[in-house]
Amino acid sequence: VTNATLLASASIQGRDVKTSDLAPKNPAGPTNMVLGESQMAAGADASNEDEPSNRGKERVLPAPTDGSTFQRYDKVVIVTKVLNDAAPMILIRALCLIKAAYNRFVNYDIVVFTTMPWPKEGVEYLENLVAPANISIVLEGPSLEEQIEAMSQEEKEFLYKRCPVEPGQNITWFHHCSEEGYTTHSNLGYAWQAEFRAFHIWTHPALVHYKY
């Protein structure tokens, strides 16, 4: 893959996002997209979920008024990276926003790389959320334990010193690490996703059939 679209995150800073913010004003034609209460309350329309007038209602987005709003290209994929399923609302909000604002017009495939496996019900929820687009939750590679096992003793000692890991303790993705001369500490999972996005993603077999 020489060109892959990286979706680092989807967020609107400083204000809540409503479905009405994403839709054209006074759209013509019938509607063709309905997002359920649980999806939109957790995602793009979370700010209004407690208002009595909105309880139990579906959020409806207008159909495109013509076929020329967005041009669809071949071999395009939307890609992002998560550590696990521990904070799914962040990913759900991102997928809701990108579907409402763009992907419902083109239905590009979505690949979510994950460091730790997702439960089946979590994968099925995301599949229903982005449909009719396809989404794949891809386990990016060997587990942390397998990667540590493959390291030399010198490499392990270097990593454990940076993180730091006490004698007899197992390293986890949630150990906070730094480098000599730096005062900033980041957890290992965050540091790994930065490396994965910058390097490993470009040769991952899950993207071999995509061009952009």
Tab-separated table of N, CA, C and O in Angstrom, residues 25-120:
chain	number	residue	atom	x	y	z
A	25	LYS	N	-29.264	21.865	4.794
A	25	LYS	CA	-30.492	22.552	5.174
A	25	LYS	C	-31.557	22.362	4.096
A	25	LYS	O	-31.281	22.433	2.906
A	26	ASN	N	-32.806	22.139	4.534
A	26	ASN	CA	-33.952	21.983	3.640
A	26	ASN	C	-33.684	20.979	2.522
A	26	ASN	O	-33.778	21.306	1.340
A	27	PRO	N	-33.306	19.751	2.856
A	27	PRO	CA	-32.984	18.774	1.823
A	27	PRO	C	-34.214	18.369	1.033
A	27	PRO	O	-35.323	18.359	1.537
A	28	ALA	N	-33.982	18.038	-0.242
A	28	ALA	CA	-35.064	17.542	-1.067
A	28	ALA	C	-35.014	16.029	-1.116
A	28	ALA	O	-33.964	15.432	-0.951
A	29	GLY	N	-36.149	15.401	-1.369
A	29	GLY	CA	-36.176	13.962	-1.532
A	29	GLY	C	-36.394	13.230	-0.227
A	29	GLY	O	-36.335	13.805	0.850
A	30	PRO	N	-36.646	11.920	-0.333
A	30	PRO	CA	-36.940	11.107	0.850
A	30	PRO	C	-35.691	10.842	1.662
A	30	PRO	O	-34.576	11.035	1.205
A	31	THR	N	-35.887	10.390	2.880
A	31	THR	CA	-34.748	10.018	3.722
A	31	THR	C	-34.430	8.554	3.508
A	31	THR	O	-35.305	7.746	3.217
A	32	ASN	N	-33.142	8.196	3.678
A	32	ASN	CA	-32.767	6.801	3.492
A	32	ASN	C	-31.831	6.304	4.578
A	32	ASN	O	-31.279	5.230	4.460
A	33	MET	N	-31.634	7.091	5.632
A	33	MET	CA	-30.712	6.661	6.676
A	33	MET	C	-31.308	6.964	8.035
A	33	MET	O	-31.644	8.101	8.329
A	34	VAL	N	-31.453	5.958	8.849
A	34	VAL	CA	-32.004	6.122	10.185
A	34	VAL	C	-31.014	5.549	11.178
A	34	VAL	O	-30.636	4.393	11.078
A	35	LEU	N	-30.564	6.377	12.116
A	35	LEU	CA	-29.685	5.914	13.172
A	35	LEU	C	-30.498	5.777	14.444
A	35	LEU	O	-31.190	6.698	14.845
A	36	GLY	N	-30.409	4.612	15.093
A	36	GLY	CA	-31.200	4.337	16.274
A	36	GLY	C	-30.805	5.191	17.457
A	36	GLY	O	-29.730	5.775	17.500
A	37	GLU	N	-31.685	5.223	18.459
A	37	GLU	CA	-31.469	6.031	19.656
A	37	GLU	C	-30.162	5.674	20.342
A	37	GLU	O	-29.394	6.551	20.708
A	38	SER	N	-29.872	4.379	20.504
A	38	SER	CA	-28.676	3.988	21.235
A	38	SER	C	-27.426	4.397	20.493
A	38	SER	O	-26.429	4.785	21.093
A	39	GLN	N	-27.442	4.331	19.154
A	39	GLN	CA	-26.266	4.689	18.378
A	39	GLN	C	-25.990	6.173	18.438
A	39	GLN	O	-24.871	6.605	18.716
A	40	MET	N	-27.008	6.973	18.171
A	40	MET	CA	-26.766	8.402	18.098
A	40	MET	C	-26.601	9.024	19.473
A	40	MET	O	-25.873	9.989	19.646
A	41	ALA	N	-27.270	8.467	20.488
A	41	ALA	CA	-27.083	8.985	21.835
A	41	ALA	C	-25.656	8.750	22.295
A	41	ALA	O	-25.073	9.573	22.994
A	42	ALA	N	-25.081	7.627	21.882
A	42	ALA	CA	-23.694	7.326	22.237
A	42	ALA	C	-22.723	8.048	21.335
A	42	ALA	O	-21.566	8.203	21.671
A	43	GLY	N	-23.196	8.492	20.172
A	43	GLY	CA	-22.290	9.077	19.203
A	43	GLY	C	-22.571	10.529	18.936
A	43	GLY	O	-22.432	11.381	19.798
A	44	ALA	N	-23.029	10.825	17.711
A	44	ALA	CA	-23.047	12.207	17.260
A	44	ALA	C	-24.069	13.078	17.963
A	44	ALA	O	-23.939	14.287	17.975
A	45	ASP	N	-25.116	12.495	18.571
A	45	ASP	CA	-26.159	13.324	19.150
A	45	ASP	C	-26.269	13.135	20.660
A	45	ASP	O	-27.326	13.261	21.235
A	46	ALA	N	-25.155	12.841	21.314
A	46	ALA	CA	-25.194	12.531	22.741
A	46	ALA	C	-25.655	13.697	23.588
A	46	ALA	O	-26.184	13.517	24.679
A	47	SER	N	-25.495	14.928	23.094
A	47	SER	CA	-25.800	16.094	23.914
A	47	SER	C	-27.284	16.238	24.213
A	47	SER	O	-27.669	16.874	25.185
A	48	ASN	N	-28.159	15.633	23.377
A	48	ASN	CA	-29.596	15.829	23.532
A	48	ASN	C	-30.310	14.610	24.069
A	48	ASN	O	-31.541	14.590	24.123
A	49	GLU	N	-29.585	13.577	24.478
A	49	GLU	CA	-30.238	12.321	24.805
A	49	GLU	C	-31.157	12.431	26.007
A	49	GLU	O	-32.080	11.638	26.153
A	50	ASP	N	-30.926	13.389	26.912
A	50	ASP	CA	-31.730	13.490	28.118
A	50	ASP	C	-32.904	14.452	27.986
A	50	ASP	O	-33.689	14.597	28.914
A	51	GLU	N	-33.020	15.138	26.850
A	51	GLU	CA	-34.133	16.048	26.664
A	51	GLU	C	-35.410	15.234	26.443
A	51	GLU	O	-35.445	14.331	25.606
A	52	PRO	N	-36.491	15.548	27.191
A	52	PRO	CA	-37.730	14.776	27.069
A	52	PRO	C	-38.246	14.679	25.641
A	52	PRO	O	-38.775	13.645	25.241
A	53	SER	N	-38.081	15.749	24.861
A	53	SER	CA	-38.616	15.752	23.504
A	53	SER	C	-37.884	14.794	22.587
A	53	SER	O	-38.388	14.442	21.522
A	54	ASN	N	-36.676	14.344	22.980
A	54	ASN	CA	-35.882	13.479	22.120
A	54	ASN	C	-35.888	12.021	22.550
A	54	ASN	O	-35.377	11.169	21.840
A	55	ARG	N	-36.427	11.727	23.723
A	55	ARG	CA	-36.396	10.361	24.209
A	55	ARG	C	-37.251	9.451	23.338
A	55	ARG	O	-38.385	9.755	23.034
A	56	GLY	N	-36.658	8.293	22.959
A	56	GLY	CA	-37.397	7.314	22.184
A	56	GLY	C	-37.493	7.622	20.712
A	56	GLY	O	-38.095	6.872	19.952
A	57	LYS	N	-36.906	8.713	20.260
A	57	LYS	CA	-36.990	9.086	18.862
A	57	LYS	C	-35.759	8.605	18.098
A	57	LYS	O	-34.683	8.449	18.644
A	58	GLU	N	-35.944	8.397	16.796
A	58	GLU	CA	-34.824	8.094	15.929
A	58	GLU	C	-34.318	9.370	15.291
A	58	GLU	O	-35.080	10.300	15.020
A	59	ARG	N	-33.009	9.420	15.053
A	59	ARG	CA	-32.419	10.567	14.364
A	59	ARG	C	-32.339	10.241	12.882
A	59	ARG	O	-31.744	9.237	12.501
A	60	VAL	N	-32.955	11.022	12.056
A	60	VAL	CA	-33.039	10.736	10.634
A	60	VAL	C	-32.172	11.725	9.860
A	60	VAL	O	-32.277	12.935	10.045
A	61	LEU	N	-31.316	11.188	9.008
A	61	LEU	CA	-30.476	12.025	8.161
A	61	LEU	C	-31.025	12.009	6.742
A	61	LEU	O	-31.488	10.979	6.266
A	62	PRO	N	-30.968	13.133	6.037
A	62	PRO	CA	-31.544	13.205	4.695
A	62	PRO	C	-30.721	12.431	3.682
A	62	PRO	O	-29.515	12.279	3.822
A	63	ALA	N	-31.409	11.947	2.661
A	63	ALA	CA	-30.724	11.306	1.547
A	63	ALA	C	-30.005	12.369	0.733
A	63	ALA	O	-30.360	13.550	0.772
A	64	PRO	N	-28.952	11.994	-0.007
A	64	PRO	CA	-28.310	12.974	-0.883
A	64	PRO	C	-29.299	13.486	-1.912
A	64	PRO	O	-30.133	12.743	-2.424
A	65	THR	N	-29.225	14.767	-2.210
A	65	THR	CA	-30.174	15.369	-3.139
A	65	THR	C	-29.859	15.021	-4.585
A	65	THR	O	-30.713	15.112	-5.449
A	66	ASP	N	-28.620	14.649	-4.868
A	66	ASP	CA	-28.266	14.208	-6.218
A	66	ASP	C	-27.063	13.278	-6.111
A	66	ASP	O	-26.526	13.064	-5.035
A	67	GLY	N	-26.654	12.737	-7.198
A	67	GLY	CA	-25.564	11.765	-7.178
A	67	GLY	C	-24.191	12.368	-7.352
A	67	GLY	O	-23.214	11.639	-7.477
A	68	SER	N	-24.075	13.685	-7.357
A	68	SER	CA	-22.789	14.314	-7.648
A	68	SER	C	-22.147	14.966	-6.428
A	68	SER	O	-21.176	15.679	-6.556
A	69	THR	N	-22.718	14.741	-5.236
A	69	THR	CA	-22.176	15.368	-4.041
A	69	THR	C	-20.743	14.915	-3.776
A	69	THR	O	-19.854	15.712	-3.513
A	70	PHE	N	-20.512	13.611	-3.854
A	70	PHE	CA	-19.184	13.045	-3.669
A	70	PHE	C	-18.921	12.029	-4.777
A	70	PHE	O	-19.819	11.300	-5.168
A	71	GLN	N	-17.696	11.997	-5.249
A	71	GLN	CA	-17.315	11.001	-6.234
A	71	GLN	C	-16.664	9.824	-5.531
A	71	GLN	O	-15.780	9.998	-4.699
A	72	ARG	N	-17.095	8.630	-5.864
A	72	ARG	CA	-16.540	7.433	-5.243
A	72	ARG	C	-15.385	6.905	-6.087
A	72	ARG	O	-15.495	6.778	-7.305
A	73	TYR	N	-14.268	6.592	-5.439
A	73	TYR	CA	-13.091	6.064	-6.112
A	73	TYR	C	-12.896	4.598	-5.725
A	73	TYR	O	-13.385	4.136	-4.697
A	74	ASP	N	-12.161	3.879	-6.544
A	74	ASP	CA	-11.896	2.472	-6.292
A	74	ASP	C	-10.736	2.295	-5.315
A	74	ASP	O	-9.827	3.122	-5.242
A	75	LYS	N	-10.766	1.207	-4.580
A	75	LYS	CA	-9.676	0.780	-3.694
A	75	LYS	C	-9.341	1.817	-2.627
A	75	LYS	O	-8.176	2.067	-2.321
A	76	VAL	N	-10.374	2.433	-2.053
A	76	VAL	CA	-10.204	3.395	-0.960
A	76	VAL	C	-10.645	2.744	0.347
A	76	VAL	O	-11.658	2.036	0.383
A	77	VAL	N	-9.899	2.995	1.402
A	77	VAL	CA	-10.248	2.450	2.708
A	77	VAL	C	-10.061	3.527	3.775
A	77	VAL	O	-9.167	4.363	3.670
A	78	ILE	N	-10.922	3.526	4.757
A	78	ILE	CA	-10.809	4.412	5.919
A	78	ILE	C	-10.215	3.582	7.053
A	78	ILE	O	-10.731	2.519	7.381
A	79	VAL	N	-9.130	4.057	7.628
A	79	VAL	CA	-8.372	3.254	8.591
A	79	VAL	C	-8.180	4.010	9.897
A	79	VAL	O	-7.921	5.215	9.900
A	80	THR	N	-8.298	3.297	11.007
A	80	THR	CA	-7.956	3.866	12.294
A	80	THR	C	-7.333	2.790	13.162
A	80	THR	O	-7.266	1.619	12.777
A	81	LYS	N	-6.885	3.168	14.346
A	81	LYS	CA	-6.157	2.257	15.232
A	81	LYS	C	-6.631	2.481	16.664
A	81	LYS	O	-6.704	3.611	17.132
A	82	VAL	N	-6.959	1.392	17.344
A	82	VAL	CA	-7.331	1.452	18.756
A	82	VAL	C	-6.525	0.414	19.525
A	82	VAL	O	-5.981	-0.528	18.936
A	83	LEU	N	-6.458	0.584	20.828
A	83	LEU	CA	-5.750	-0.395	21.655
A	83	LEU	C	-6.637	-1.606	21.938
A	83	LEU	O	-6.220	-2.750	21.802
A	84	ASN	N	-7.893	-1.331	22.327
A	84	ASN	CA	-8.827	-2.399	22.669
A	84	ASN	C	-10.248	-1.855	22.618
A	84	ASN	O	-10.474	-0.781	22.056
A	85	ASP	N	-11.178	-2.569	23.212
A	85	ASP	CA	-12.582	-2.143	23.204
A	85	ASP	C	-12.978	-1.475	24.514
A	85	ASP	O	-14.164	-1.337	24.802
A	86	ALA	N	-11.993	-1.032	25.314
A	86	ALA	CA	-12.294	-0.488	26.636
A	86	ALA	C	-13.011	0.857	26.580
A	86	ALA	O	-13.725	1.218	27.497
A	87	ALA	N	-12.813	1.624	25.515
A	87	ALA	CA	-13.466	2.931	25.386
A	87	ALA	C	-14.170	3.005	24.035
A	87	ALA	O	-13.800	3.810	23.174
A	88	PRO	N	-15.192	2.184	23.805
A	88	PRO	CA	-15.809	2.116	22.473
A	88	PRO	C	-16.551	3.377	22.066
A	88	PRO	O	-16.733	3.620	20.877
A	89	MET	N	-16.989	4.211	23.031
A	89	MET	CA	-17.768	5.392	22.672
A	89	MET	C	-16.974	6.365	21.809
A	89	MET	O	-17.530	7.056	20.960
A	90	ILE	N	-15.660	6.412	22.023
A	90	ILE	CA	-14.820	7.304	21.207
A	90	ILE	C	-14.865	6.859	19.751
A	90	ILE	O	-15.043	7.668	18.831
A	91	LEU	N	-14.717	5.564	19.514
A	91	LEU	CA	-14.760	5.032	18.152
A	91	LEU	C	-16.157	5.141	17.567
A	91	LEU	O	-16.321	5.484	16.389
A	92	ILE	N	-17.184	4.882	18.368
A	92	ILE	CA	-18.559	4.975	17.887
A	92	ILE	C	-18.874	6.401	17.437
A	92	ILE	O	-19.485	6.626	16.395
A	93	ARG	N	-18.452	7.384	18.232
A	93	ARG	CA	-18.685	8.777	17.854
A	93	ARG	C	-17.992	9.102	16.530
A	93	ARG	O	-18.574	9.746	15.644
A	94	ALA	N	-16.760	8.644	16.380
A	94	ALA	CA	-16.020	8.903	15.149
A	94	ALA	C	-16.719	8.273	13.945
A	94	ALA	O	-16.879	8.908	12.897
A	95	LEU	N	-17.159	7.028	14.082
A	95	LEU	CA	-17.820	6.350	12.976
A	95	LEU	C	-19.173	6.968	12.652
A	95	LEU	O	-19.561	7.057	11.487
A	96	CYS	N	-19.906	7.393	13.683
A	96	CYS	CA	-21.190	8.082	13.452
A	96	CYS	C	-20.981	9.365	12.649
A	96	CYS	O	-21.706	9.640	11.689
A	97	LEU	N	-20.003	10.147	13.049
A	97	LEU	CA	-19.755	11.423	12.383
A	97	LEU	C	-19.305	11.245	10.939
A	97	LEU	O	-19.794	11.930	10.037
A	98	ILE	N	-18.369	10.313	10.706
A	98	ILE	CA	-17.864	10.155	9.346
A	98	ILE	C	-18.927	9.554	8.431
A	98	ILE	O	-18.997	9.861	7.247
A	99	LYS	N	-19.802	8.705	8.994
A	99	LYS	CA	-20.899	8.174	8.184
A	99	LYS	C	-21.900	9.265	7.846
A	99	LYS	O	-22.324	9.409	6.695
A	100	ALA	N	-22.279	10.041	8.848
A	100	ALA	CA	-23.294	11.078	8.630
A	100	ALA	C	-22.808	12.152	7.672
A	100	ALA	O	-23.556	12.629	6.819
A	101	ALA	N	-21.540	12.543	7.807
A	101	ALA	CA	-21.028	13.668	7.011
A	101	ALA	C	-20.503	13.255	5.645
A	101	ALA	O	-20.481	14.072	4.729
A	102	TYR	N	-20.096	11.974	5.486
A	102	TYR	CA	-19.402	11.629	4.244
A	102	TYR	C	-19.646	10.201	3.762
A	102	TYR	O	-20.089	9.989	2.635
A	103	ASN	N	-19.364	9.213	4.614
A	103	ASN	CA	-19.261	7.855	4.084
A	103	ASN	C	-20.593	7.260	3.658
A	103	ASN	O	-20.623	6.302	2.899
A	104	ARG	N	-21.721	7.809	4.105
A	104	ARG	CA	-23.011	7.294	3.646
A	104	ARG	C	-23.221	7.555	2.158
A	104	ARG	O	-24.055	6.927	1.522
A	105	PHE	N	-22.461	8.503	1.590
A	105	PHE	CA	-22.569	8.806	0.164
A	105	PHE	C	-21.689	7.891	-0.687
A	105	PHE	O	-21.942	7.722	-1.878
A	106	VAL	N	-20.627	7.334	-0.104
A	106	VAL	CA	-19.661	6.563	-0.890
A	106	VAL	C	-19.457	5.138	-0.378
A	106	VAL	O	-18.992	4.274	-1.123
A	107	ASN	N	-19.753	4.904	0.898
A	107	ASN	CA	-19.662	3.560	1.495
A	107	ASN	C	-18.301	2.902	1.301
A	107	ASN	O	-18.199	1.755	0.839
A	108	TYR	N	-17.254	3.627	1.659
A	108	TYR	CA	-15.924	3.037	1.622
A	108	TYR	C	-15.767	2.022	2.750
A	108	TYR	O	-16.356	2.159	3.827
A	109	ASP	N	-14.937	1.011	2.498
A	109	ASP	CA	-14.612	0.046	3.548
A	109	ASP	C	-13.917	0.747	4.706
A	109	ASP	O	-13.244	1.769	4.527
A	110	ILE	N	-14.068	0.178	5.895
A	110	ILE	CA	-13.420	0.705	7.105
A	110	ILE	C	-12.626	-0.430	7.745
A	110	ILE	O	-13.131	-1.540	7.897
A	111	VAL	N	-11.381	-0.141	8.108
A	111	VAL	CA	-10.550	-1.105	8.825
A	111	VAL	C	-10.148	-0.480	10.155
A	111	VAL	O	-9.598	0.621	10.189
A	112	VAL	N	-10.458	-1.168	11.235
A	112	VAL	CA	-10.063	-0.739	12.574
A	112	VAL	C	-9.006	-1.722	13.080
A	112	VAL	O	-9.312	-2.887	13.345
A	113	PHE	N	-7.773	-1.274	13.162
A	113	PHE	CA	-6.724	-2.113	13.736
A	113	PHE	C	-6.833	-2.062	15.258
A	113	PHE	O	-7.012	-0.992	15.841
A	114	THR	N	-6.712	-3.204	15.887
A	114	THR	CA	-6.776	-3.266	17.337
A	114	THR	C	-5.610	-4.091	17.867
A	114	THR	O	-5.216	-5.092	17.261
A	115	THR	N	-5.057	-3.661	18.978
A	115	THR	CA	-3.951	-4.387	19.593
A	115	THR	C	-4.451	-5.600	20.361
A	115	THR	O	-3.797	-6.638	20.385
A	116	MET	N	-5.616	-5.468	20.983
A	116	MET	CA	-6.195	-6.549	21.782
A	116	MET	C	-7.539	-6.961	21.181
A	116	MET	O	-8.250	-6.118	20.621
A	117	PRO	N	-7.895	-8.225	21.245
A	117	PRO	CA	-9.116	-8.710	20.583
A	117	PRO	C	-10.387	-8.038	21.099
A	117	PRO	O	-10.466	-7.653	22.268
A	118	TRP	N	-11.372	-7.901	20.202
A	118	TRP	CA	-12.699	-7.392	20.556
A	118	TRP	C	-13.662	-8.562	20.749
A	118	TRP	O	-13.556	-9.573	20.049
A	119	PRO	N	-14.639	-8.424	21.649
A	119	PRO	CA	-15.679	-9.455	21.768
A	119	PRO	C	-16.575	-9.436	20.534
A	119	PRO	O	-16.713	-8.413	19.857
A	120	LYS	N	-17.196	-10.565	20.262
A	120	LYS	CA	-18.035	-10.707	19.074
A	120	LYS	C	-19.153	-9.679	19.044
A	120	LYS	O	-19.446	-9.097	17.990
